[in-house]
Coordinates of C-alpha atoms and ligand atoms in Angstrom, one line a residue:
X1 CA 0.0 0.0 0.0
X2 CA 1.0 3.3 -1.0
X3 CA 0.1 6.8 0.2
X4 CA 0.1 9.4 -2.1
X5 CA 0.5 13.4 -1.8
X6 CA 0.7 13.3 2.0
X7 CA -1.9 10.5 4.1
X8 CA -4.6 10.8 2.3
X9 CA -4.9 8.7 -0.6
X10 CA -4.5 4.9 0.0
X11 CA -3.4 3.3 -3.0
X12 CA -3.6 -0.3 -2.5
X13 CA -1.7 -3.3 -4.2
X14 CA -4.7 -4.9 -5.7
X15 CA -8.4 -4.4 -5.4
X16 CA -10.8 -7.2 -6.1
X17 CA -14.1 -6.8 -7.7
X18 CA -16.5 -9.1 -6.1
X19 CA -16.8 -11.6 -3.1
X20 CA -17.8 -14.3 -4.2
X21 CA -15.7 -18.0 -3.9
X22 CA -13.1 -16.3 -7.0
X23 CA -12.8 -12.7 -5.6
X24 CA -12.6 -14.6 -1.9
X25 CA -10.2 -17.2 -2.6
X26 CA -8.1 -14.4 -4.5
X27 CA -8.2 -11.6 -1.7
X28 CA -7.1 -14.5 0.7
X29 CA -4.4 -16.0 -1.2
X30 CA -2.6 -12.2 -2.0
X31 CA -3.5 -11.5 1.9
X32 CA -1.5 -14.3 2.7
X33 CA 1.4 -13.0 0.8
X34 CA 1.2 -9.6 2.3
X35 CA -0.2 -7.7 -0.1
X36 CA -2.3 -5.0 0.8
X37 CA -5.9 -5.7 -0.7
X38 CA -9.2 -3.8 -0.7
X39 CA -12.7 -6.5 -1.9
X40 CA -15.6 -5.2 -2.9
X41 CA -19.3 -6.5 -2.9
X42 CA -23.2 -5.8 -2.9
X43 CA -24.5 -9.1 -2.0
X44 CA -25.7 -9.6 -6.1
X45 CA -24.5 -12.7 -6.8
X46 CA -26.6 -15.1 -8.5
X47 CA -26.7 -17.8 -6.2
X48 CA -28.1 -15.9 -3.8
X49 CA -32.1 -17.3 -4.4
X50 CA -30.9 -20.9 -3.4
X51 CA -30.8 -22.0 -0.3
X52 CA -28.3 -24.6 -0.3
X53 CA -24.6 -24.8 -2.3
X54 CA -24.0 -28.2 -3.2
X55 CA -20.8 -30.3 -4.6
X56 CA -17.8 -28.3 -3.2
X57 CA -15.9 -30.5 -1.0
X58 CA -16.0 -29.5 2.7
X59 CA -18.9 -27.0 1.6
X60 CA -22.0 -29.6 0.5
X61 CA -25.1 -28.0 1.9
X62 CA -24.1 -25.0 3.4
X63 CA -26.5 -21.8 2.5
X64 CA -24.6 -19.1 -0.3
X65 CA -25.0 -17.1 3.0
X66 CA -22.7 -19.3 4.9
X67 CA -20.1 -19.9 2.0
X68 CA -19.6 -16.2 2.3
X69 CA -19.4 -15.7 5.8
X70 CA -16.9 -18.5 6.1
X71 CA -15.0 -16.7 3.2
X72 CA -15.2 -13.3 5.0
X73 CA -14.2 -14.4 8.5
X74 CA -11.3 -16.1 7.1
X75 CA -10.5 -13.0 6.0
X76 CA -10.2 -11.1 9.1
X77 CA -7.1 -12.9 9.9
X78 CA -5.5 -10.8 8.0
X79 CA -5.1 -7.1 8.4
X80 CA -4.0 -6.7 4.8
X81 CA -7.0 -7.5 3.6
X82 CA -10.0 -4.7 3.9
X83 CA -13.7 -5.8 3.0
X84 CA -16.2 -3.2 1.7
X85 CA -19.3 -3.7 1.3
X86 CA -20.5 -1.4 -1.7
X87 CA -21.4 -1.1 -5.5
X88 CA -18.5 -0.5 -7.9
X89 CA -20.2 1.5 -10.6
X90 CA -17.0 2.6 -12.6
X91 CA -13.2 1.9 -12.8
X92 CA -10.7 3.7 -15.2
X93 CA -7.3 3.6 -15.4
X94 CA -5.2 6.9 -14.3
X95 CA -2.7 6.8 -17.1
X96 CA -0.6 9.3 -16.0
X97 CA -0.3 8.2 -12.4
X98 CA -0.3 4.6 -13.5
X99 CA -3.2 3.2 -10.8
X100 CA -6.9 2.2 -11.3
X101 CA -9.6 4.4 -10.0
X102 CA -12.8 2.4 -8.6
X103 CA -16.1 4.7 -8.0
X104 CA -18.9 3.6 -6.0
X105 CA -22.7 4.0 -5.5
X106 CA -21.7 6.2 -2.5
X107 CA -19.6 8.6 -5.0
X108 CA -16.1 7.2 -3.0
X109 CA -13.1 6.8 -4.7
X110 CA -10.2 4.3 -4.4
X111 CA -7.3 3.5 -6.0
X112 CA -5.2 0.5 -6.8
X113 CA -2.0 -0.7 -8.7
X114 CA -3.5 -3.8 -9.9
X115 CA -7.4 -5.1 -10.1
X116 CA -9.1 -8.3 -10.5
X117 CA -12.3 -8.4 -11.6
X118 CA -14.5 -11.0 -10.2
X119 CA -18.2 -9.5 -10.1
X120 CA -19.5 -12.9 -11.9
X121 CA -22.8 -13.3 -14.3
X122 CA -26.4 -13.2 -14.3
X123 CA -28.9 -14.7 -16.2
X124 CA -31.3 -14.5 -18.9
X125 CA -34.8 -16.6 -19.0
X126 CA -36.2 -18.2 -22.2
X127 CA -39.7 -17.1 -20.3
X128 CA -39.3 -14.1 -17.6
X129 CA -41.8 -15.5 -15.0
X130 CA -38.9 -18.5 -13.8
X131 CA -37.2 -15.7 -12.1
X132 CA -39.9 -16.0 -9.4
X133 CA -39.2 -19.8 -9.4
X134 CA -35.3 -19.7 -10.0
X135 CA -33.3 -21.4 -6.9
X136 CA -36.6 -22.5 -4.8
X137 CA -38.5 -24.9 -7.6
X138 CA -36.8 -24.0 -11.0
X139 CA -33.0 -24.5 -11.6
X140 CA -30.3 -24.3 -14.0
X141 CA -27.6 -27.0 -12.4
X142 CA -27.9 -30.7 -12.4
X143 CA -24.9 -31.3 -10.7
X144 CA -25.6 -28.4 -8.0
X145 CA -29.4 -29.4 -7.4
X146 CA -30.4 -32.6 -9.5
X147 CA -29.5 -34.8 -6.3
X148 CA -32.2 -33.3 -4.2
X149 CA -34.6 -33.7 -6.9
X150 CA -34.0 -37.4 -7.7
X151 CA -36.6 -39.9 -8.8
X152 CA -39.2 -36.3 -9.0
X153 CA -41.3 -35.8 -12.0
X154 CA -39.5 -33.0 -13.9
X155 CA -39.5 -30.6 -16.3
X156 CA -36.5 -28.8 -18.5
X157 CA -37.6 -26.1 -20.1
X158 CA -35.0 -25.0 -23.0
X159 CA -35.6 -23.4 -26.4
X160 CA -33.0 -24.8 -28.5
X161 CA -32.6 -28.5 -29.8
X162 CA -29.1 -29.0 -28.7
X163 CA -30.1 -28.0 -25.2
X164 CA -32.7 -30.0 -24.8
X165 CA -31.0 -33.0 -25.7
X166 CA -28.0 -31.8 -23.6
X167 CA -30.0 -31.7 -20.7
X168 CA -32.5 -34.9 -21.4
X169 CA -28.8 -36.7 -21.1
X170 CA -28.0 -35.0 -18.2
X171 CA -31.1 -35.6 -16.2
X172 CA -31.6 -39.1 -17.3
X173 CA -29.6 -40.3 -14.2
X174 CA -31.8 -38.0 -11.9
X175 CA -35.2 -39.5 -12.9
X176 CA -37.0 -41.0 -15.8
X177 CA -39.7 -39.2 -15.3
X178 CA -39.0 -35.8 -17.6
X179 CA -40.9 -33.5 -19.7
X180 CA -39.7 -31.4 -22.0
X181 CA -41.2 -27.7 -22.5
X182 CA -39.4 -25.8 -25.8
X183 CA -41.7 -23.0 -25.9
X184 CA -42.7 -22.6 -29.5
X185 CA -39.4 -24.5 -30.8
X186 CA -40.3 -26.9 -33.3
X187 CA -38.3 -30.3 -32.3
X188 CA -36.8 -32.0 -35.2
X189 CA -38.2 -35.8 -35.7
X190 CA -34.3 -37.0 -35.0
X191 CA -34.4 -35.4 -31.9
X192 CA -38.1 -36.4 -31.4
X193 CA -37.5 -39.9 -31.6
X194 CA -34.2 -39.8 -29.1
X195 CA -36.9 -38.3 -26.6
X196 CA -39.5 -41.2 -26.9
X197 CA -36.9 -43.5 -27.4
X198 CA -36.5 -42.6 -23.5
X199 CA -40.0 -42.2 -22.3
X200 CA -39.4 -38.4 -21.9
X201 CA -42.7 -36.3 -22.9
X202 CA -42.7 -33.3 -24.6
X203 CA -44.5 -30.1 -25.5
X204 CA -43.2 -27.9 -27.9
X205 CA -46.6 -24.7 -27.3
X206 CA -45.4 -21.7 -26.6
X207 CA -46.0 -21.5 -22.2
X208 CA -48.8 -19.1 -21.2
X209 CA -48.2 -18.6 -17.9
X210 CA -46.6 -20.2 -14.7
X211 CA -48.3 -21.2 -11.8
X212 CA -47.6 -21.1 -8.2
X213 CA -46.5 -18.8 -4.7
X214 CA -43.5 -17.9 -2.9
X215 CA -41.5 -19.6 -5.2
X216 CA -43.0 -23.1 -5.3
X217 CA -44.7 -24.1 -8.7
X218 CA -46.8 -26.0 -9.3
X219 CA -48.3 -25.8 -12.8
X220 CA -47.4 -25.1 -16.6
X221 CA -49.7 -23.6 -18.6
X222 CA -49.6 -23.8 -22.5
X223 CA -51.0 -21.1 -24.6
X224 CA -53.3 -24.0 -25.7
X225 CA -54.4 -23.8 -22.4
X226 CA -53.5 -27.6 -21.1
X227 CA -51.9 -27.4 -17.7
X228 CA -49.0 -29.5 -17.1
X229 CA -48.7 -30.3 -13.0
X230 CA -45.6 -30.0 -11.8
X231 CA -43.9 -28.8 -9.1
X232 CA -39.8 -29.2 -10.0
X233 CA -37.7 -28.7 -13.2
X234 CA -34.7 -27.4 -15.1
X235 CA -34.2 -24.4 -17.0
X236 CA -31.3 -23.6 -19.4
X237 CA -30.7 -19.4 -19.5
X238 CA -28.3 -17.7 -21.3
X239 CA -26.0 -15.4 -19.2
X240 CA -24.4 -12.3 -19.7
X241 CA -21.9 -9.9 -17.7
X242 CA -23.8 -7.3 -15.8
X243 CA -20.6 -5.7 -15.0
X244 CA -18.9 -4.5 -18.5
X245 CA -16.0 -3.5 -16.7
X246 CA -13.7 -6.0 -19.4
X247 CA -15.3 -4.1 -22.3
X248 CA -15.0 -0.8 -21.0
X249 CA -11.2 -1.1 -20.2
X250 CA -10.0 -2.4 -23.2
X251 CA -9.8 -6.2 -22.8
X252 CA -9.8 -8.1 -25.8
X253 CA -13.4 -10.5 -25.4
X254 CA -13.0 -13.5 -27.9
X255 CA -15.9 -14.0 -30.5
X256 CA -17.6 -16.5 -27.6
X257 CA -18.0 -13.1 -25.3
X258 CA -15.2 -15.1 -22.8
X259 CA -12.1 -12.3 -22.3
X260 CA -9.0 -13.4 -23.4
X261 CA -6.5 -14.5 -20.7
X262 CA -2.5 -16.0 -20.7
X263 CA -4.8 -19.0 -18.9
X264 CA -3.2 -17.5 -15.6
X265 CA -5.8 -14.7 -15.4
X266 CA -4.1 -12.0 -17.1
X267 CA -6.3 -9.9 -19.4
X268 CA -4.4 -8.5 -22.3
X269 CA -4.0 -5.5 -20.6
X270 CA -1.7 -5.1 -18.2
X271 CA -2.6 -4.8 -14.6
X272 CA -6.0 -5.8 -15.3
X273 CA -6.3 -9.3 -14.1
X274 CA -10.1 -11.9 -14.3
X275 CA -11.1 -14.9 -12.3
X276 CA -14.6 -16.8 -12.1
X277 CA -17.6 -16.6 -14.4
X278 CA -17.1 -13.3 -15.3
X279 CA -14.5 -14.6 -17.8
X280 CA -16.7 -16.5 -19.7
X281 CA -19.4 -15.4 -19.3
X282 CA -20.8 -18.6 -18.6
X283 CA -21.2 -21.0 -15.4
X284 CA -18.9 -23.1 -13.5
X285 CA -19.0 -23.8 -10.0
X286 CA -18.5 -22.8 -6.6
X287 CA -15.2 -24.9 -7.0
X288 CA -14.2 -24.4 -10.0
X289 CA -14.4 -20.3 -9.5
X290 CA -12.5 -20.5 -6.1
X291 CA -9.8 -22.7 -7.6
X292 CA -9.9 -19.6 -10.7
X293 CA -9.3 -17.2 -7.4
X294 CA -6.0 -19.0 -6.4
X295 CA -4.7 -18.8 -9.7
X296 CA -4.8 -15.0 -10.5
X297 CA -3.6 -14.6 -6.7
X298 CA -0.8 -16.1 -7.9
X299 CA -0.3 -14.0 -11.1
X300 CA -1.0 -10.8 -9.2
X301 CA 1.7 -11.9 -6.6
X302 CA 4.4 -12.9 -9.2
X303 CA 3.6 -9.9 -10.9
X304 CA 4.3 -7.2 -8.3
X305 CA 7.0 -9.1 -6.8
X306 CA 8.6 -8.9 -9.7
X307 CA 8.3 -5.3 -10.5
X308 CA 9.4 -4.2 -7.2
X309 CA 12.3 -6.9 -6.7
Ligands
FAD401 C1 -29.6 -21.0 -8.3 C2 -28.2 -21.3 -8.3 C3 -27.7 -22.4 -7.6 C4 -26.3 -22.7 -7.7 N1 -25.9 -23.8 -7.0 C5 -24.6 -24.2 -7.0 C6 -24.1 -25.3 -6.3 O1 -24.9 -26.0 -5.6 N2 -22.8 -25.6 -6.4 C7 -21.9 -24.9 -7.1 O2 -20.7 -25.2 -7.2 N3 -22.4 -23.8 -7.8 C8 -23.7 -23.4 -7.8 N4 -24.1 -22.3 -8.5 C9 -23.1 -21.6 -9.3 C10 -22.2 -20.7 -8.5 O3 -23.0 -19.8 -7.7 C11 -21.3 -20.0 -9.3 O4 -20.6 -20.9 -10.2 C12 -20.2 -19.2 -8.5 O5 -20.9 -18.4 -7.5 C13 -19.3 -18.3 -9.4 O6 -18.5 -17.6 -8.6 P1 -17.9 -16.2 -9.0 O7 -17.0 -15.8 -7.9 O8 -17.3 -16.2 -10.4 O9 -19.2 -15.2 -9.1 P2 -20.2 -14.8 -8.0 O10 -20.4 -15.9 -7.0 O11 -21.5 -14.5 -8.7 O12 -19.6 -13.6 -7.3 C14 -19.6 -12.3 -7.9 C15 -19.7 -11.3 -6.8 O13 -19.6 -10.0 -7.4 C16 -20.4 -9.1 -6.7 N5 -20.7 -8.0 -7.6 C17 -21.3 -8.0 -8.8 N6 -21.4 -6.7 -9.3 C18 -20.9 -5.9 -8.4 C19 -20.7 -4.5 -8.3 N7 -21.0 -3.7 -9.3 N8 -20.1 -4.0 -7.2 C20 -19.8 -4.8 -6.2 N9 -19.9 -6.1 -6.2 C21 -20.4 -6.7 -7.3 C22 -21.7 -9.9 -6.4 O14 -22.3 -9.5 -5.3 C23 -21.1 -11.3 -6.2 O15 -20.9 -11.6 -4.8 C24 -25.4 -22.0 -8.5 C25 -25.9 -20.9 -9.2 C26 -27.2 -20.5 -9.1 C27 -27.8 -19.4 -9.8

């Protein structure tokens, strides 16, 4: 940590965008190594509507909630590493003074010599009205939630071919009892037959409406008007980086939307470091995120050590 023109301006080693298991994991691996690092968050990451985390060993069944807390608490330990609860809505680069400048909601400024940007993905619906469903009755993740759901009748709603049969695959070892909503997407007779093949129903009407309260469904309606009962399924979204951050500070973003890394977490831009889903744009896991967290910790540390050896 620096100060510059007097005490008033703390200019820190490295400050992380986002808390969740990537920012976390990175914040406490540079910590470890003494660097002085500031975290940001505002409690929006997607995971938040579920109320258990599943498949990350040591972790299975704790609430997003706890996952954090644990994550924050380790963090305490060490006094190089400052939390901050708050919204980044802007970060720049100060050419001449060479150090990043991160504005918040609350119109505060800080400054750092290297950032990682962490601040994950959200999702887009095939039909809006899941939202109210998402994490409680409707979910995205067969490996995070398909366990607790074994043997249920369920339901994947997905609006392209390939996704339906990706998922049909996927599913087939949760339960046999599946049926397949493509709102409006006509199924071709190949993919048709794989489904009956299997048992698996289909409907391929564009859905009317979703039925249900406080998150538990328990109907489909089709603009036909049949009504499908069920009270569990699968969705497929697309996703998307709320944040642009990447875009905005000149990151080359590969034709897939994922930004362009060494595979170490270094953006083609120097200083400006990625971990977790916000580098593809797309999910992964609790796990796999975390593990993405130790990585750039590790770039961000050789870096710097480097350049002031
Ligand atoms: C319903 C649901 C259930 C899931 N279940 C599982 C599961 O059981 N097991 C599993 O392994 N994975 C699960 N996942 C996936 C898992 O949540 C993600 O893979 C993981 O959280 C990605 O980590 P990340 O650090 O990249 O992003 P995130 O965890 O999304 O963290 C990004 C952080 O950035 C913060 N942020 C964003 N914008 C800003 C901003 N402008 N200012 C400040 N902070 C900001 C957010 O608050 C958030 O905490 C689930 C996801 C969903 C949606």
């Amino acid at each position: 940590m620096k100060r510059r023109r007097g005490i008033r301006v703390i200019i820190f080693d490295c400050i992380i965008l986002g808390a969740g298991p990537a920012g976390l994991s990175a914040s406490l691996n540079l910590g470890r190594m003494r660097r002085n690092v500031a975290i940001f968050d505002n409690g929006t990451n997607r995971n938040r509507v579920t109320h258990e985390s599943h498949g990350f060993i040591t972790r299975d069944g704790t609430t997003p909630a706890e996952f954090r807390n644990i994550g924050l608490n380790e963090l305490t330990k060490y006094p190089s590493v400052t939390y901050f609860n708050r919204t980044i809505t802007e970060v720049s680069r100060d050419e001449q003074a060479g150090i990043f400048v991160i504005e918040t909601a609350e119109n505060e400024k800080y400054t750092a010599e290297k950032i990682v940007m962490a601040t994950g993905i959200q999702e887009e619906f095939p039909i809006e009205a899941v939202r109210n469903f998402y994490g409680r009755s409707i979910f995205s993740c067969p490996y995070c939630d398909g366990w607790e759901l074994r043997d249920k009748p369920l339901f994947v709603i997905a609006n392209k071919e390939e996704q339906v049969l990706h998922m049909a695959k996927l599913l087939y070892s949760i339960s046999r009892d599946l049926y397949i909503v493509t709102n409006g997407t006509q199924l071709s007779a190949d993919c048709i037959r794989e489904l009956e093949k299997h048992d698996m129903r289909y409907n391929m009407e564009p859905v009317q409406a979703l039925h249900g309260d406080n998150g538990n469904l328990e109907a489909i309606e089709f603009r036909t008007g049949e009504k499908v009962t069920r009270s569990f399924g699968f969705v497929v979204p697309s996703f998307h980086r709320a944040n642009p951050f990447a875009e905005k500070l000149g990151c080359n973003i590969a034709e897939t939307g994922s930004v362009i890394t060494d595979g170490m977490g270094r953006t083609s831009q120097s200083g400006i470091y990625i971990a977790g889903e916000t580098q593809k744009a797309g999910p992964s896991s609790l796990l796999i995120a975390a593990a993405e967290g130790n990585i750039v910790a590790g770039s961000v540390n050789m870096d710097i050590a480097t350049e002031k050896f």
